[in-house]
Coordinates of C-alpha atoms and ligand atoms in Angstrom, one line a residue:
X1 CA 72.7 96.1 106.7
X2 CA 75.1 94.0 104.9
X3 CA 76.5 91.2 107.3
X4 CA 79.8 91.8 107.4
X5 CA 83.2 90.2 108.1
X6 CA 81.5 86.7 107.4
X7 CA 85.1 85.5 106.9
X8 CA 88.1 86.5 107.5
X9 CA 88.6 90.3 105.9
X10 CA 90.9 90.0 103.0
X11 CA 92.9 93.1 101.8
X12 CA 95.8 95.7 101.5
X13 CA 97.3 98.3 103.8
X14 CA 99.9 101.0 103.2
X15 CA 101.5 101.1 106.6
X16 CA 104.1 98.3 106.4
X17 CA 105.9 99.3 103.5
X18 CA 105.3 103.0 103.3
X19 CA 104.4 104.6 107.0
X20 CA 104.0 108.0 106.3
X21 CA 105.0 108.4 102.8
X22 CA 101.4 107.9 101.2
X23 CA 99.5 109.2 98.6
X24 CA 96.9 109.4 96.0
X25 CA 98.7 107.9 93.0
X26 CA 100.0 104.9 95.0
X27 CA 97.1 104.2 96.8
X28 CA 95.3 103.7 92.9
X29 CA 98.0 102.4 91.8
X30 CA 97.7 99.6 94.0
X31 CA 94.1 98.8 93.5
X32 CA 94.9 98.7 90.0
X33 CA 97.6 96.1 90.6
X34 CA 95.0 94.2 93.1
X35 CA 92.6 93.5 90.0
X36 CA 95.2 93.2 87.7
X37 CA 97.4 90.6 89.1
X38 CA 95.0 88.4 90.3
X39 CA 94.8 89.2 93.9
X40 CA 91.1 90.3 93.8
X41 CA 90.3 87.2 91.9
X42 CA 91.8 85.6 94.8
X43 CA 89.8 87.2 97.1
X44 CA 91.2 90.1 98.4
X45 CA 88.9 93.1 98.1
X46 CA 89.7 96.2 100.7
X47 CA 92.3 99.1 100.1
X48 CA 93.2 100.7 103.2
X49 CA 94.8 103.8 104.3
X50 CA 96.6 103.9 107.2
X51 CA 97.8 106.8 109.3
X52 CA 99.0 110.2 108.0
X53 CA 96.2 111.1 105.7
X54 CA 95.2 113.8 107.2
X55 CA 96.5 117.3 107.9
X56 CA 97.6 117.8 111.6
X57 CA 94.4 120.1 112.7
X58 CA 90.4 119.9 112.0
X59 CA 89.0 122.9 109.9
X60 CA 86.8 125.5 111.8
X61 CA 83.8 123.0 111.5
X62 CA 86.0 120.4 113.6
X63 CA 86.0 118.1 110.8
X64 CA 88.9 116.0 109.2
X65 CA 90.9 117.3 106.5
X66 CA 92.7 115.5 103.9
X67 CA 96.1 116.8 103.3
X68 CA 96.0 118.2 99.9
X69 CA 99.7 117.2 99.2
X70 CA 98.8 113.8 99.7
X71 CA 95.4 113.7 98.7
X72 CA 95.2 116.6 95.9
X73 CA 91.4 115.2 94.9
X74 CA 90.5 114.8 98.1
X75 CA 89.0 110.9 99.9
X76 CA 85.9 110.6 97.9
X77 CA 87.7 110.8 94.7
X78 CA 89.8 108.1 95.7
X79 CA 87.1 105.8 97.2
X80 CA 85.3 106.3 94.1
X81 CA 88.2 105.0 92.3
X82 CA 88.7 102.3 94.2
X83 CA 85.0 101.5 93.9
X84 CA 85.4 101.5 89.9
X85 CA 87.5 98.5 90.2
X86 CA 85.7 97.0 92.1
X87 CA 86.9 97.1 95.5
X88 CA 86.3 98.1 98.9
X89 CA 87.5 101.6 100.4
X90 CA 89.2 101.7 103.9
X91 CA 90.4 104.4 106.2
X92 CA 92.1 104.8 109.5
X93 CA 91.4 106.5 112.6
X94 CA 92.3 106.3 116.3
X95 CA 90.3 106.0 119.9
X96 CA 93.1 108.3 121.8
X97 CA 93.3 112.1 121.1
X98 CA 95.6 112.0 118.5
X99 CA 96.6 108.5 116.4
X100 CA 100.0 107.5 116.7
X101 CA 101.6 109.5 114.2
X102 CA 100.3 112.4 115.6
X103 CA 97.3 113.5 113.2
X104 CA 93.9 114.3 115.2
X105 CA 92.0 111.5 116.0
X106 CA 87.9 110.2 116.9
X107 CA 88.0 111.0 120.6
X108 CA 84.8 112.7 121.2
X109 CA 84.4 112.9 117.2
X110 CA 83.3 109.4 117.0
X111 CA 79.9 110.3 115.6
X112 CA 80.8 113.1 113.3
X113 CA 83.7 110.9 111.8
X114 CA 81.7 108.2 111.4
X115 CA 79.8 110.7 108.9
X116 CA 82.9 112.2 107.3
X117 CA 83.8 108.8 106.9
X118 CA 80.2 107.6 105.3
X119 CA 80.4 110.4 103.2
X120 CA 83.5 109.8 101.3
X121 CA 82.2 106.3 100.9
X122 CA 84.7 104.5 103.2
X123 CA 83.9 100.4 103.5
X124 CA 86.1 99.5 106.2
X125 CA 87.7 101.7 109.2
X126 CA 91.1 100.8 111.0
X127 CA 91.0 102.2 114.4
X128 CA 93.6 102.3 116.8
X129 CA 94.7 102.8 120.4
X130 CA 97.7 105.7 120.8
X131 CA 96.9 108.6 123.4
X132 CA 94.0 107.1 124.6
X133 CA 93.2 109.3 127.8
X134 CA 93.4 107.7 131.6
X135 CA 90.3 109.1 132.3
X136 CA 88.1 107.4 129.5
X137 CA 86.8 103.6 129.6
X138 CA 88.4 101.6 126.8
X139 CA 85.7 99.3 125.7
X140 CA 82.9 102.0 125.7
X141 CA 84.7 103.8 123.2
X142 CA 84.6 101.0 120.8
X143 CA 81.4 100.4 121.8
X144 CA 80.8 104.1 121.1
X145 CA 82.7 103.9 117.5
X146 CA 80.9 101.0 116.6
X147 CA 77.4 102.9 117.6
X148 CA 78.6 105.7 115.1
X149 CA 79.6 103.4 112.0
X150 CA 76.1 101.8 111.9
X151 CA 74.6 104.8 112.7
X152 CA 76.5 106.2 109.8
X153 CA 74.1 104.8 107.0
X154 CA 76.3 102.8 105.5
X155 CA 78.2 99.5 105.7
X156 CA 81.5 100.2 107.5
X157 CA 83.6 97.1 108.7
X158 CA 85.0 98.2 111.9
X159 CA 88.8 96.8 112.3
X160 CA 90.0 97.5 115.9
X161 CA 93.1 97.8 116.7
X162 CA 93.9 98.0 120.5
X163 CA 97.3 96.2 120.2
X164 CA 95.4 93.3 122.9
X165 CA 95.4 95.6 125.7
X166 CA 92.7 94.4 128.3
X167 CA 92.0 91.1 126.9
X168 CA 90.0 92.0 123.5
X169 CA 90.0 88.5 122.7
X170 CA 87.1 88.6 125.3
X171 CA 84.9 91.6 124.7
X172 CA 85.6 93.1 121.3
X173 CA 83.3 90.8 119.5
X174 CA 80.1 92.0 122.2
X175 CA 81.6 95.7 121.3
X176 CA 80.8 95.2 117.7
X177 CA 84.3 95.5 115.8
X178 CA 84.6 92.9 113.2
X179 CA 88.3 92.4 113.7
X180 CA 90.6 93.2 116.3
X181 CA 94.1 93.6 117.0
X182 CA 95.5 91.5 119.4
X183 CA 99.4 92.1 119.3
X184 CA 101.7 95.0 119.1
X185 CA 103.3 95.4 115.5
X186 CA 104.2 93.1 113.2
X187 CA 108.1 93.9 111.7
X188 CA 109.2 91.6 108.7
X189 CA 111.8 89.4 110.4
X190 CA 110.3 86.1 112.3
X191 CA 111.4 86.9 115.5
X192 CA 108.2 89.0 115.2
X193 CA 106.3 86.7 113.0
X194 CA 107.0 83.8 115.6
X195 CA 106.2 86.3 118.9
X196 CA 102.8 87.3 117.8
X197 CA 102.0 83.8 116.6
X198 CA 103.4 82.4 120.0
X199 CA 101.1 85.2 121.8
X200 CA 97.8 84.1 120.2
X201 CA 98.2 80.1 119.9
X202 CA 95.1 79.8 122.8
X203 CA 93.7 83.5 122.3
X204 CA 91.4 82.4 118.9
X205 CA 87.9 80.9 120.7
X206 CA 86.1 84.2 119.8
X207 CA 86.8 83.4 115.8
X208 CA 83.6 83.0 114.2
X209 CA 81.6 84.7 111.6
X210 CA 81.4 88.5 112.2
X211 CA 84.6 89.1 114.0
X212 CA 88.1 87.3 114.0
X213 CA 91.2 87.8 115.7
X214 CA 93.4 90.1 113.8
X215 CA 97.1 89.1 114.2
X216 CA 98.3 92.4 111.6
X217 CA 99.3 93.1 108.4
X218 CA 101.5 90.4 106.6
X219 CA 104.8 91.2 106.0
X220 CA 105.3 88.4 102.9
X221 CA 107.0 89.8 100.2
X222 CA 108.8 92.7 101.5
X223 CA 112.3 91.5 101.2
X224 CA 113.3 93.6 104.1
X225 CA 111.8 96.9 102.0
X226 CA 110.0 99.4 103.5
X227 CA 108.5 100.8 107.4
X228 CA 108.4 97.3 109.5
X229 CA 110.9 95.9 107.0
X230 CA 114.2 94.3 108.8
X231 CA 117.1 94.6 105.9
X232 CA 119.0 91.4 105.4
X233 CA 117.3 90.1 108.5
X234 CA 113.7 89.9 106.7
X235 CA 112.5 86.6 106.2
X236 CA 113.3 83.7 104.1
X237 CA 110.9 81.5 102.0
X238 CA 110.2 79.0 104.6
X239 CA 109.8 81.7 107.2
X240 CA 106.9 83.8 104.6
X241 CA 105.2 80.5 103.7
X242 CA 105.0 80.0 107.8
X243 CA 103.7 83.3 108.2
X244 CA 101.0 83.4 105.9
X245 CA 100.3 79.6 106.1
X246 CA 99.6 80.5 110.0
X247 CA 97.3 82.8 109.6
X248 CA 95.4 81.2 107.2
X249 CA 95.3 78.4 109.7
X250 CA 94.3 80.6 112.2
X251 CA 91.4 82.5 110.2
X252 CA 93.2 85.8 111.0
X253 CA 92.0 88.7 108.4
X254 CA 94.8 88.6 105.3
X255 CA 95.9 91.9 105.3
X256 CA 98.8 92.3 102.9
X257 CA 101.2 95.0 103.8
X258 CA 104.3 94.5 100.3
X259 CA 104.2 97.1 97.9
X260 CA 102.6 94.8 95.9
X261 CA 103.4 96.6 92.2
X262 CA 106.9 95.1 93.3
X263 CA 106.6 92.1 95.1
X264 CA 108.4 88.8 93.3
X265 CA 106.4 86.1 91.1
X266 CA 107.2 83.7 94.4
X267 CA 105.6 85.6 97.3
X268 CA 102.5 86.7 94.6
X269 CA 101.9 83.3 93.9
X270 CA 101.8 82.3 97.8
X271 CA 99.8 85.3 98.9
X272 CA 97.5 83.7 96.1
X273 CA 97.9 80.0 97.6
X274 CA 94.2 78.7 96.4
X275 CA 94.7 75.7 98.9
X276 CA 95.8 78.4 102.0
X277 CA 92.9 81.1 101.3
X278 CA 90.4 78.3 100.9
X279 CA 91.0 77.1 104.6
X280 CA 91.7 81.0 106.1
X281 CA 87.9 81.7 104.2
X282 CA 86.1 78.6 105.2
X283 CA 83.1 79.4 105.8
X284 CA 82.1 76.9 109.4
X285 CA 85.1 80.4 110.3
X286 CA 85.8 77.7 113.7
X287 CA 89.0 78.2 116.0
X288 CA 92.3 75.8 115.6
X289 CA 92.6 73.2 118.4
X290 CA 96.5 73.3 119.5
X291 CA 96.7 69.1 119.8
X292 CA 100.7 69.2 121.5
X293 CA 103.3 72.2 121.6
X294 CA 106.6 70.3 122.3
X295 CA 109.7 72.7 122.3
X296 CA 107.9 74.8 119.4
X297 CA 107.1 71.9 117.6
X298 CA 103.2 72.2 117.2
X299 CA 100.3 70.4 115.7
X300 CA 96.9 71.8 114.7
X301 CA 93.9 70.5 113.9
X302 CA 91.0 72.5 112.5
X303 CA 87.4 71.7 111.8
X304 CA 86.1 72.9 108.6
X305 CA 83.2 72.8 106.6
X306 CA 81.2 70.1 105.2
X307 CA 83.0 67.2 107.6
X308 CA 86.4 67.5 106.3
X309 CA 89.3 68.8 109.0
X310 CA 92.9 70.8 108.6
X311 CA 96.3 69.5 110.0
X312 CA 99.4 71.9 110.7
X313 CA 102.5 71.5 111.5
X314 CA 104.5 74.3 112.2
X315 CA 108.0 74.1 113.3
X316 CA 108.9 77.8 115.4
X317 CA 112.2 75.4 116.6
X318 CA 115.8 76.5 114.7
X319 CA 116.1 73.0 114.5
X320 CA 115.0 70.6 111.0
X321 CA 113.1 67.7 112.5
X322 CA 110.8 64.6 111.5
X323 CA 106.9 65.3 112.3
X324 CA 105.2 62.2 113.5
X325 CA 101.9 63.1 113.4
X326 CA 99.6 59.8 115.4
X327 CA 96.2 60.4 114.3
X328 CA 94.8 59.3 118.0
X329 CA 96.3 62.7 118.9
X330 CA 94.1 64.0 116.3
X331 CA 90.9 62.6 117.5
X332 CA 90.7 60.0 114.9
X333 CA 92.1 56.5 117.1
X334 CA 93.1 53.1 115.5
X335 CA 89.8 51.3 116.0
X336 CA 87.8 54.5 114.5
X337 CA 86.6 52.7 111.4
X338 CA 87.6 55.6 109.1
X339 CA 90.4 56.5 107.2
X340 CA 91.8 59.7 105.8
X341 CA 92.3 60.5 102.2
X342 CA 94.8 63.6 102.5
X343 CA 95.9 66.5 100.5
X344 CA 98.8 68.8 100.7
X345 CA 97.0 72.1 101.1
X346 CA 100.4 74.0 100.3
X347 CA 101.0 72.3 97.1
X348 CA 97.5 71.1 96.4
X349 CA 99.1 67.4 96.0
X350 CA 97.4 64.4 96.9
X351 CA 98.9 62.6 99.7
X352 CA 96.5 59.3 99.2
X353 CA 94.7 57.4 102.1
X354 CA 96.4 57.2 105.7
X355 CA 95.8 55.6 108.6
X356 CA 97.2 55.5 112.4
X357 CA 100.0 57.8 111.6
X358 CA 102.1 59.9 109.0
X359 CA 105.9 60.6 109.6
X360 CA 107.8 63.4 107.1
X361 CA 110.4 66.3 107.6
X362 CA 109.8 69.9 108.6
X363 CA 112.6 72.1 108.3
X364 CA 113.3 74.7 110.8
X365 CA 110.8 77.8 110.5
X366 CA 108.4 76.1 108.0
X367 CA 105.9 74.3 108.1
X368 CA 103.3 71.6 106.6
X369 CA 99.2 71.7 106.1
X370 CA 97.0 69.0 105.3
X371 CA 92.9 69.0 104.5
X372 CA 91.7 65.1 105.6
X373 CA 88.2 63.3 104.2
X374 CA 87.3 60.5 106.0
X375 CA 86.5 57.2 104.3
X376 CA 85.0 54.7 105.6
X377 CA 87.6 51.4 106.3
X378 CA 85.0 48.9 104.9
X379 CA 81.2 48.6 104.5
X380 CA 79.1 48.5 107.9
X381 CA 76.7 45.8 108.3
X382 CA 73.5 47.4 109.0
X383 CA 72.9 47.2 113.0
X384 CA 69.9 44.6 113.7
Ligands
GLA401 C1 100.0 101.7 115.4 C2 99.4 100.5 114.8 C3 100.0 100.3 113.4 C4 99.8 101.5 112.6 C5 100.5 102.7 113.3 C6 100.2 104.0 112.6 O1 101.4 101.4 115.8 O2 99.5 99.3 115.6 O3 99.4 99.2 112.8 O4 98.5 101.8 112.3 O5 100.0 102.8 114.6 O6 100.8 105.1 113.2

């Protein structure tokens, strides 16, 4: 079997622009825009369908059925398609008795889903939480689902979703999901953005390779369009490049949730960010440290691979301010001997060689990321 979810997944899902209102010709009309505007290049690779696929009752067999106004062709037809381009095929289910919407769910199916779901050629399976019954034991049933995808014969990444009911953070990784939910939805405003971010800031330890904390779908680039979108309250610039700059920082799976055929040059270009994927993908895949959270004024650090380290700053205040950033608090003291030669990670700039401290401006609801290389302040005499 394939190891999956070495990184943070990277990918597309309908629910946050279009809920219910799904079907064949947008779902390949997205993966056609993923290849073609440079968002697989960039790294994104799964295509996922969210709830409302399927018609509301199982046939006589008590399998799934693709509703035919939706899905005319049927799922394998557009897996296959999806596969033609290149990309990864994903599908949604729940662990209740019906998913949220309503449609019939894995309860008790987990195993004969699992199949349906192999069969049609399915990469990646989104399941979630709703109507989950009193009687049944939560983590067994992932447990159970996660039995049933490998059992399945093929290579299914298994995305939780359990909205961080009982702790997941602690036990979905020794379930076997690759991801996991951790929060209750996402909607595009950043009142929400800054609530689930908030939430999660000392909820991340279990990040590493195989399974990651899953904070949702992005909402960057929907310009208040769509399910989750807020109107005229959807987010501004600042607040998008926060959003996706923090989970990048956070290694949470990139799962973009714009109608992407429509989404502006500005917000396709920073879902792209080479500087911001590069750090979310890294592959050491370790855990931010939160170094000081003063009235919503936070700094990161983050230890990536091959010796080199991230800073954030990210401002959740309403408030512009001046960042001092002391490199003592960053582990890195006066008398350290070292150093650091920064970059901009946003911009890709060079910031040049600092030491003891950096002082600059963050406005309210944004926020700043650097990648540091230590160099040596001077030669060492060898040690006699
Ligand atoms: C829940 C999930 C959402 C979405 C909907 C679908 O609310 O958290 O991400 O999958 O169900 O009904």
């Amino acid at each position: 079997m394939a190891l999956l979810a070495q990184t943070p997944p990277m990918g597309f899902n309908t629910w946050n622009t279009f809920g219910p209102n799904i079907d064949e010709k947008m779902v390949m009309e997205m993966a056609d825009v993923i290849v073609e505007k440079g968002y697989k290049d960039a790294g994104y690779k799964y295509v996922v369908i969210d709830d409302c696929w399927s018609l509301r009752e199982r046939d006589e067999d008590g399998e799934l059925v693709p509703d035919p106004a939706k899905f005319p062709h049927g799922m394998k037809y557009v897996g296959d398609y999806i596969h033609s381009k290149g990309l990864k095929f994903g599908m949604y289910s729940c662990a209740g008795i019906r998913t949220c919407a309503g449609f019939p769910s894995s309860f008790d199916h987990e195993f004969q889903d699992a199949r349906t779901f192999a069969s049609w050629g399915v990469d990646f399976l989104k399941y979630d939480f709703c109507y989950f019954p009193s009687f049944a034991n939560c983590q067994h049933r992932y447990l159970q689902m996660a039995q049933a995808l490998r059992a399945s014969g093929r290579d299914i990444l298994f995305s939780a979703c359990n909205w961080g009911a009982q702790e997941p953070w602690n036990w979905m990784r020794s379930v076997g999901a690759h991801m996991y939910r951790s929060t209750g939805d996402i909607f595009d405003n950043f009142n929400s953005t800054a609530g689930i971010a908030k939430s999660q800031m000392d909820k991340f330890n279990a990040n590493a390779p195989g399974c990651f904390n899953d904070m949702d779908m992005l909402t960057v680039g929907m310009n208040g369009i769509g399910n989750v979108g807020s109107g005229t309250e959807a987010n501004s610039y600042n607040e998008y490049e926060f959003e996706f700059a923090y989970w990048c920082f956070c290694a949470s799976p990139l799962m973009m949730g714009a109608d992407l055929r429509k989404v502006d040059d500005k917000y396709r270009e920073l879902l792209q960010n080479p500087g911001l994927i590069a750090l979310n993908q890294d592959k050491e895949a370790r855990p931010p440290y939160l170094v000081r959270n003063e009235n919503g004024w936070t700094l990161w650090v983050r230890h990536l691979a091959d010796g080199e380290f991230a800073i954030g700053v990210f401002n959740f205040a309403d408030g512009d301010r001046w960042a001092e950033v002391t490199f003592a608090e960053l582990g890195v003291p006066v008398n350290s001997g070292v150093k650091l030669d920064i970059t901009d990670v946003i911009t890709g700039e060079k910031v040049g060689l600092k030491k003891d401290d950096m002082f600059f401006p963050v406005r309210a609801h944004s926020c700043k990321i650097f990648r540091a290389k230590f160099v040596p302040e001077k030669r060492r005499r060898a040690a006699k």
